[in-house]
Coordinates of C-alpha atoms in Angstrom, one line a residue:
M1 CA -60.4 -100.3 12.6
T2 CA -63.9 -98.9 13.1
G3 CA -64.8 -97.6 9.7
L4 CA -66.9 -98.3 6.8
R5 CA -67.3 -102.0 6.4
P6 CA -66.7 -103.5 2.8
S7 CA -70.4 -103.8 2.5
D8 CA -71.0 -100.2 3.7
A9 CA -68.6 -99.2 0.9
Q10 CA -70.6 -101.3 -1.5
E11 CA -74.0 -99.8 -0.5
T12 CA -72.6 -96.4 -0.7
A13 CA -71.4 -96.7 -4.3
A14 CA -74.4 -98.7 -5.3
D15 CA -76.8 -96.2 -4.0
S16 CA -75.2 -93.1 -5.3
S17 CA -75.1 -91.5 -8.7
L18 CA -71.6 -92.8 -9.1
R19 CA -73.0 -95.6 -11.4
T20 CA -72.7 -93.0 -14.3
T21 CA -69.0 -93.5 -14.1
G22 CA -69.0 -97.4 -14.1
G23 CA -71.4 -98.7 -11.2
A24 CA -70.6 -100.6 -8.4
P25 CA -70.0 -104.4 -8.0
P26 CA -72.8 -106.6 -6.8
D27 CA -73.1 -106.7 -3.0
D28 CA -72.1 -110.4 -2.9
V29 CA -68.6 -110.1 -4.2
E30 CA -65.5 -108.4 -2.9
P31 CA -65.5 -105.1 -4.8
A32 CA -62.4 -104.2 -6.9
P33 CA -61.5 -100.5 -6.9
I34 CA -62.8 -98.8 -10.2
P35 CA -60.5 -96.3 -11.8
L36 CA -62.0 -93.0 -12.2
L37 CA -60.4 -91.7 -15.4
E38 CA -62.7 -88.8 -16.6
P39 CA -65.0 -86.3 -14.9
R40 CA -68.7 -87.4 -15.8
E41 CA -69.3 -84.2 -17.9
G42 CA -65.8 -84.0 -19.3
I43 CA -63.0 -81.8 -18.4
P44 CA -64.7 -78.2 -17.9
P45 CA -63.1 -75.3 -19.5
V46 CA -60.8 -72.9 -17.3
I47 CA -62.7 -69.8 -16.4
A48 CA -60.4 -66.8 -17.1
D49 CA -62.5 -63.8 -17.9
D50 CA -65.4 -61.9 -16.1
D51 CA -68.1 -62.9 -18.6
A52 CA -67.4 -66.7 -18.0
L53 CA -67.1 -66.1 -14.4
A54 CA -70.4 -64.4 -14.3
E55 CA -72.0 -67.6 -15.8
V56 CA -70.4 -69.9 -13.3
I57 CA -71.6 -67.5 -10.4
A58 CA -75.3 -67.7 -11.9
A59 CA -74.9 -71.5 -12.4
F60 CA -73.7 -72.4 -8.8
A61 CA -76.2 -69.9 -7.2
A62 CA -79.0 -71.8 -8.9
G63 CA -77.5 -75.3 -7.8
S64 CA -78.5 -77.2 -4.8
G65 CA -76.9 -79.0 -1.9
P66 CA -73.3 -78.7 -0.7
V67 CA -70.6 -77.3 -2.9
A68 CA -67.5 -79.3 -3.3
V69 CA -64.4 -76.8 -3.2
D70 CA -60.7 -77.4 -3.9
A71 CA -57.6 -75.2 -4.6
E72 CA -54.3 -75.8 -6.0
R73 CA -51.2 -73.9 -4.8
A74 CA -47.5 -73.7 -6.2
S75 CA -45.8 -74.7 -3.2
G76 CA -42.1 -75.2 -3.6
Y77 CA -42.1 -73.1 -6.9
R78 CA -43.8 -69.8 -5.8
Y79 CA -43.4 -67.6 -3.1
G80 CA -46.3 -67.6 -0.5
Q81 CA -49.2 -69.8 -0.7
R82 CA -51.7 -68.2 -3.1
A83 CA -54.2 -70.3 -5.1
Y84 CA -53.5 -70.9 -8.8
L85 CA -56.7 -73.0 -9.6
V86 CA -60.0 -73.4 -7.8
Q87 CA -62.3 -76.4 -8.5
L88 CA -65.9 -76.4 -7.5
R89 CA -68.7 -78.9 -8.2
R90 CA -72.5 -78.6 -6.9
E91 CA -75.6 -80.4 -8.0
G92 CA -77.2 -78.7 -10.8
A93 CA -74.1 -76.7 -11.6
G94 CA -71.6 -79.6 -12.5
S95 CA -68.0 -78.9 -11.9
A96 CA -65.9 -75.5 -12.7
L97 CA -62.2 -74.8 -13.0
I98 CA -61.4 -71.2 -12.3
D99 CA -58.1 -69.4 -12.8
P100 CA -57.6 -67.0 -9.9
V101 CA -54.7 -65.4 -11.5
A102 CA -57.0 -64.2 -14.3
C103 CA -59.9 -63.7 -11.9
P104 CA -58.3 -62.7 -8.8
D105 CA -61.5 -61.5 -7.0
L106 CA -63.9 -64.5 -6.4
S107 CA -65.9 -62.7 -3.6
G108 CA -69.0 -62.8 -6.0
L109 CA -68.8 -66.6 -6.2
G110 CA -68.2 -66.9 -2.6
E111 CA -71.3 -64.8 -1.9
A112 CA -73.2 -66.9 -4.3
V113 CA -72.6 -70.1 -2.3
A114 CA -72.6 -68.4 1.1
G115 CA -75.6 -70.3 2.2
A116 CA -74.3 -73.8 1.3
E117 CA -72.2 -76.2 3.2
W118 CA -68.8 -76.3 1.5
V119 CA -67.0 -79.7 1.4
L120 CA -63.0 -79.6 1.5
H121 CA -60.6 -82.1 2.1
A122 CA -58.0 -80.9 4.8
A123 CA -59.8 -77.5 4.9
T124 CA -57.2 -75.7 6.9
Q125 CA -54.6 -76.1 4.1
D126 CA -57.1 -74.5 1.6
L127 CA -58.8 -71.9 3.6
P128 CA -56.2 -69.4 3.8
C129 CA -55.6 -69.2 0.1
L130 CA -59.4 -69.1 -0.6
R131 CA -59.6 -66.4 1.8
G132 CA -57.1 -64.3 -0.1
I133 CA -59.4 -64.5 -3.1
G134 CA -62.7 -63.6 -1.4
M135 CA -64.2 -67.1 -0.8
I136 CA -64.9 -67.7 2.8
P137 CA -67.4 -70.5 4.0
T138 CA -69.9 -70.0 6.8
T139 CA -70.4 -73.8 7.2
L140 CA -68.3 -76.7 6.1
F141 CA -67.5 -80.3 6.0
D142 CA -63.9 -81.6 6.1
T143 CA -63.7 -85.0 4.6
E144 CA -60.2 -85.4 5.9
L145 CA -61.1 -84.4 9.5
A146 CA -64.2 -86.6 9.4
G147 CA -61.9 -89.6 8.3
R148 CA -59.9 -89.0 11.3
L149 CA -62.7 -88.9 13.8
A150 CA -64.3 -92.0 12.2
G151 CA -61.0 -93.9 12.8
F152 CA -59.8 -94.5 9.1
P153 CA -55.9 -95.2 9.2
R154 CA -55.4 -93.5 5.9
V155 CA -57.2 -90.2 5.3
G156 CA -55.7 -88.8 2.1
L157 CA -58.3 -88.0 -0.6
G158 CA -57.3 -91.0 -2.8
A159 CA -57.3 -93.5 0.1
M160 CA -60.6 -92.1 1.3
V161 CA -62.3 -92.4 -1.9
E162 CA -61.0 -95.8 -2.4
S163 CA -61.9 -97.2 0.8
V164 CA -65.3 -95.5 1.2
L165 CA -66.6 -95.3 -2.4
G166 CA -64.6 -98.0 -4.1
F167 CA -63.3 -95.6 -6.7
V168 CA -59.4 -95.0 -7.6
L169 CA -58.5 -91.3 -8.5
E170 CA -55.8 -90.5 -10.7
K171 CA -52.4 -89.7 -8.8
G172 CA -49.3 -87.9 -9.7
H173 CA -50.0 -84.3 -10.2
S174 CA -50.5 -82.8 -6.6
A175 CA -47.0 -81.5 -6.4
V176 CA -46.6 -80.0 -9.9
D177 CA -46.2 -76.2 -10.7
W178 CA -49.9 -75.1 -10.8
S179 CA -48.6 -71.6 -11.6
T180 CA -47.9 -73.0 -15.2
R181 CA -49.8 -71.4 -18.1
P182 CA -51.7 -72.8 -19.8
L183 CA -52.2 -75.8 -17.7
P184 CA -51.9 -79.2 -19.3
E185 CA -55.0 -81.2 -19.9
P186 CA -54.0 -84.2 -17.6
W187 CA -53.3 -81.7 -14.8
L188 CA -56.7 -80.2 -15.5
R189 CA -58.3 -83.8 -15.5
Y190 CA -56.7 -84.5 -12.2
A191 CA -58.1 -81.0 -10.6
A192 CA -61.6 -82.0 -11.8
L193 CA -61.6 -85.3 -10.5
D194 CA -60.5 -84.0 -7.1
V195 CA -64.1 -82.6 -6.6
E196 CA -65.8 -85.1 -8.7
L197 CA -66.6 -87.2 -5.6
L198 CA -66.2 -85.1 -2.6
V199 CA -70.0 -84.6 -1.9
D200 CA -70.4 -88.3 -2.4
L201 CA -67.7 -88.8 0.1
R202 CA -69.2 -86.4 2.4
D203 CA -72.5 -88.1 2.5
A204 CA -70.9 -91.6 3.1
L205 CA -68.8 -90.1 6.0
E206 CA -71.6 -88.4 7.6
K207 CA -73.6 -91.8 7.7
E208 CA -70.6 -93.4 9.5
L209 CA -70.0 -90.7 11.9
D210 CA -73.7 -90.8 12.9
R211 CA -73.5 -94.7 13.1
Q212 CA -70.6 -94.1 15.4
G213 CA -72.2 -91.6 17.5
K214 CA -69.7 -89.0 16.5
L215 CA -71.6 -86.7 14.1
D216 CA -72.1 -84.1 16.6
W217 CA -68.5 -83.9 17.5
A218 CA -67.6 -83.5 13.9
R219 CA -69.9 -80.7 13.4
Q220 CA -68.5 -78.7 16.4
E221 CA -65.0 -79.4 14.9
F222 CA -66.2 -78.1 11.3
D223 CA -67.8 -75.1 13.0
A224 CA -64.4 -74.3 14.8
I225 CA -62.6 -74.4 11.6
A226 CA -65.1 -72.1 9.7
Q227 CA -65.1 -69.7 12.5
A228 CA -61.5 -69.5 13.4
E229 CA -59.6 -66.2 12.7
P230 CA -56.9 -66.0 10.3
A231 CA -53.6 -66.9 11.8
P232 CA -51.4 -64.0 12.8
P233 CA -48.0 -63.6 11.1
R234 CA -45.3 -65.9 12.8
K235 CA -42.9 -64.2 15.1
D236 CA -39.3 -64.5 14.2
P237 CA -40.0 -67.0 11.1
W238 CA -36.3 -67.2 10.6
R239 CA -36.0 -69.4 13.7
R240 CA -37.9 -72.2 11.9
T241 CA -34.9 -72.5 9.5
S242 CA -34.2 -76.4 9.1
G243 CA -31.3 -77.6 11.1
M244 CA -31.5 -74.5 13.4
H245 CA -30.8 -76.6 16.3
K246 CA -27.2 -76.8 15.7
V247 CA -26.9 -72.9 16.0
R248 CA -25.9 -72.3 19.4
R249 CA -24.3 -68.8 19.7
R250 CA -26.0 -65.6 19.3
R251 CA -23.7 -64.2 16.6
Q252 CA -24.4 -67.3 14.6
M253 CA -28.1 -66.7 15.0
A254 CA -27.8 -63.3 13.8
V255 CA -26.3 -64.5 10.5
V256 CA -29.1 -67.0 10.2
R257 CA -31.7 -64.1 10.5
E258 CA -29.8 -61.9 7.9
L259 CA -29.6 -64.4 5.3
W260 CA -33.2 -65.8 5.9
E261 CA -34.3 -62.1 5.6
T262 CA -32.3 -61.4 2.7
R263 CA -33.4 -64.6 0.9
D264 CA -37.0 -63.9 1.8
R265 CA -36.8 -60.3 0.0
I266 CA -35.2 -61.9 -3.1
A267 CA -37.8 -64.7 -3.2
Q268 CA -40.8 -62.2 -2.7
R269 CA -39.5 -60.0 -5.6
R270 CA -38.8 -62.9 -7.8
D271 CA -42.1 -64.8 -6.8
I272 CA -40.2 -67.9 -6.3
S273 CA -40.1 -70.4 -3.3
P274 CA -37.4 -69.3 -0.8
G275 CA -35.7 -72.6 -1.2
K276 CA -35.0 -72.1 -4.7
V277 CA -32.9 -69.0 -3.8
L278 CA -30.9 -70.6 -1.0
G279 CA -31.4 -73.9 0.9
D280 CA -31.8 -73.8 4.5
A281 CA -28.8 -76.2 4.9
A282 CA -26.6 -73.6 3.2
I283 CA -28.1 -70.9 5.6
V284 CA -27.0 -72.9 8.6
E285 CA -23.5 -74.0 7.1
A286 CA -22.9 -70.2 6.7
A287 CA -24.1 -69.4 10.2
L288 CA -21.7 -72.1 11.7
A289 CA -18.7 -71.0 9.7
V290 CA -19.3 -67.2 9.9
P291 CA -17.0 -66.8 6.8
A292 CA -14.6 -63.9 6.6
N293 CA -15.1 -63.2 2.9
V294 CA -16.5 -64.2 -0.3
H295 CA -13.6 -66.7 -1.0
A296 CA -14.4 -68.5 2.4
L297 CA -18.2 -68.4 1.6
A298 CA -17.8 -70.0 -1.6
A299 CA -15.9 -72.8 -0.2
L300 CA -19.2 -73.9 1.9
N301 CA -21.8 -76.4 0.7
G302 CA -24.5 -74.6 -1.0
F303 CA -22.8 -71.7 -2.1
G304 CA -20.0 -72.5 -4.5
H305 CA -21.8 -74.7 -7.0
R306 CA -22.9 -72.6 -10.1
M307 CA -23.3 -69.5 -7.9
G308 CA -21.9 -66.2 -9.5
R309 CA -19.6 -63.6 -8.0
R310 CA -22.6 -61.1 -7.5
Q311 CA -24.8 -63.7 -5.7
L312 CA -21.9 -64.5 -3.3
E313 CA -21.3 -61.0 -2.6
Q314 CA -24.9 -60.4 -1.6
W315 CA -24.8 -63.5 0.8
Q316 CA -21.6 -62.3 2.1
S317 CA -23.0 -58.7 2.9
A318 CA -25.7 -60.4 4.9
V319 CA -23.1 -62.1 6.9
D320 CA -21.1 -59.1 7.3
R321 CA -24.1 -57.2 8.5
A322 CA -24.5 -60.0 11.2
K323 CA -20.9 -59.8 12.2
A324 CA -21.1 -56.0 12.8
L325 CA -24.2 -56.1 15.0
P326 CA -23.5 -54.8 18.5
D327 CA -24.2 -57.4 21.1
A328 CA -27.2 -55.7 22.4
E329 CA -28.9 -56.2 18.9
L330 CA -28.0 -59.9 18.7
P331 CA -31.1 -62.5 18.8
Q332 CA -31.6 -64.1 22.1
P333 CA -31.0 -67.8 22.1
G334 CA -34.8 -68.7 22.4
Q335 CA -38.2 -67.4 21.6
P336 CA -40.2 -65.9 24.4
V337 CA -42.2 -68.8 26.1
T338 CA -45.8 -68.0 26.5
G339 CA -46.7 -71.6 27.7
P340 CA -45.3 -74.4 29.5
P341 CA -41.5 -75.3 29.1
P342 CA -40.6 -78.4 27.0
P343 CA -41.8 -81.6 28.7
R344 CA -38.5 -82.9 28.9
A345 CA -37.5 -80.2 31.2
W346 CA -40.6 -80.8 33.6
A347 CA -39.0 -83.7 35.9
D348 CA -36.2 -81.1 36.9
K349 CA -38.4 -78.1 37.3
D350 CA -41.6 -79.5 38.7
P351 CA -41.7 -83.3 39.4
A352 CA -45.4 -82.9 40.5
A353 CA -46.3 -81.4 37.1
A354 CA -44.1 -84.0 35.3
A355 CA -46.2 -86.8 37.2
R356 CA -49.5 -85.3 36.3
L357 CA -48.4 -84.9 32.6
S358 CA -47.4 -88.7 32.4
A359 CA -50.7 -89.6 34.0
A360 CA -52.9 -87.3 31.9
R361 CA -50.9 -88.6 28.6
A362 CA -51.6 -92.1 29.5
A363 CA -55.4 -91.5 30.2
V364 CA -55.9 -89.5 26.9
S365 CA -54.1 -92.1 24.9
A366 CA -56.4 -94.9 26.4
L367 CA -59.6 -92.9 25.9
A368 CA -58.4 -92.1 22.2
E369 CA -57.8 -95.6 21.6
R370 CA -61.4 -96.7 23.1
L371 CA -62.9 -94.0 20.7
N372 CA -60.8 -95.2 17.8
M373 CA -59.5 -91.7 17.0
P374 CA -55.9 -90.1 16.9
Q375 CA -55.2 -88.4 20.5
E376 CA -54.5 -85.1 18.8
N377 CA -58.1 -85.0 17.5
L378 CA -59.5 -86.0 21.0
I379 CA -57.5 -83.1 22.7
T380 CA -54.5 -81.1 21.5
P381 CA -51.3 -82.2 23.1
D382 CA -50.8 -78.3 23.9
T383 CA -54.0 -78.2 25.7
V384 CA -53.1 -81.1 28.1
R385 CA -49.7 -79.7 28.8
R386 CA -51.2 -76.3 29.8
V387 CA -53.5 -77.9 32.0
C388 CA -51.1 -80.1 33.6
W389 CA -48.6 -77.4 34.0
E390 CA -50.8 -74.8 35.8
P391 CA -53.9 -77.0 37.0
P392 CA -56.7 -75.6 38.9
K393 CA -56.4 -75.3 42.6
T394 CA -59.1 -77.7 43.2
P395 CA -59.0 -80.2 40.2
D396 CA -62.7 -81.0 40.0
A397 CA -65.0 -81.5 36.9
E398 CA -66.2 -77.9 37.0
S399 CA -62.6 -76.4 37.3
V400 CA -61.0 -78.8 34.7
S401 CA -63.9 -78.3 32.4
A402 CA -63.3 -74.4 32.7
A403 CA -59.6 -74.8 32.1
L404 CA -60.2 -76.9 29.0
T405 CA -62.7 -74.4 27.6
A406 CA -60.2 -71.5 28.1
C407 CA -57.6 -73.4 26.1
G408 CA -60.1 -73.5 23.2
A409 CA -61.3 -77.2 23.6
R410 CA -64.8 -78.0 22.0
P411 CA -67.8 -78.9 24.3
W412 CA -67.5 -82.5 23.2
Q413 CA -63.9 -82.5 23.9
V414 CA -64.4 -81.0 27.3
E415 CA -67.2 -83.5 28.1
L416 CA -65.0 -86.6 27.3
V417 CA -61.7 -85.6 28.6
T418 CA -62.5 -83.9 31.8
P419 CA -63.1 -87.1 33.9
P420 CA -59.7 -88.7 32.9
L421 CA -57.9 -85.5 33.6
V422 CA -59.4 -84.9 36.9
T423 CA -58.1 -88.2 38.0
A424 CA -54.8 -87.4 36.5
L425 CA -54.5 -84.1 37.9
S426 CA -54.8 -85.6 41.2
V427 CA -51.7 -87.8 41.0
S428 CA -49.1 -87.0 43.5
T429 CA -45.2 -86.9 42.8
P430 CA -44.0 -90.6 42.7

């Protein structure tokens, strides 16, 4: 593994301000991870009113250096992906825990730290819910993505803090219901510790990326995340129902659609996770059976157990609506394909393209291994497929570079991937 060596981790911990939380072991012994049990200034109070928020905004505006940012959602409990707690930390300001339910507009805070670099772990997970409360970074550093580019085999926050800084973060509260009020003290301690070492981790990873010659690559990736437009609503989200591959007939697909949309309306109205209203497995079961009445529906897995007559009737009504649809209004058995077909079909549809893809995949895999990073971070599989399916007429360096750029590849990716792809796109059908 190319990553921080044990001595690097020791030096990072020894050189940082982390000595206030227990210090680092001497450089000549194997370091034992140090449990990080309390935030260094204690658990901050939860900010839940405008006056307290104004104080936090002033403190963070007056702080210096990067701002560590994290958000907690209630996935699996509530509808949607809104934030239920926002954690921040900055030199000179300390840590802050903010309740975005009580303070739903944090645009003032976002503006106060707009000129600072935001440090997040797995930024793409938190940015949508942060954007929803008015917090949008202009520059950022993603410690998870930095870990991937640097070749760390485990890039979860706890694993990274332990391997890089030698500290063990408390675990066990990541999947709790963060919409709970008031939030229990152990959860708040966990939340505060999530931002306690983010800036220290960022500094260590920046040094490691620089040592490996990958720092500019990382900065290009971070810029792309910060500048990315919000994802558009997914078309036909009901098609992503787990187990959908079992549903073959259009009438059955219509049942899935009606049940999914009914469930989604109920979940949104009650503000609970759709899976708590009705499971995907039950939706697929009903679609395959197309029950004739409530009695038949109640006999299916997921419907009979502790489900009242009224609930059963609403689900049966959805099934009946699907059964009554004219054929012209039934869903088509596949989504419109905007890109290449599934790779498994290439050998039959276009053997030459299949040969190009096989050669390209092997070349990208070998290059990623030499660079010690995941293939998908070197170049997305979708980009490789698109370029191999419709290659430039003359696959030279200039045309391949242009094709990669058109697919959204960053300059560092284009520079590295173009030479092996030029070779791969010249492969003839075996």
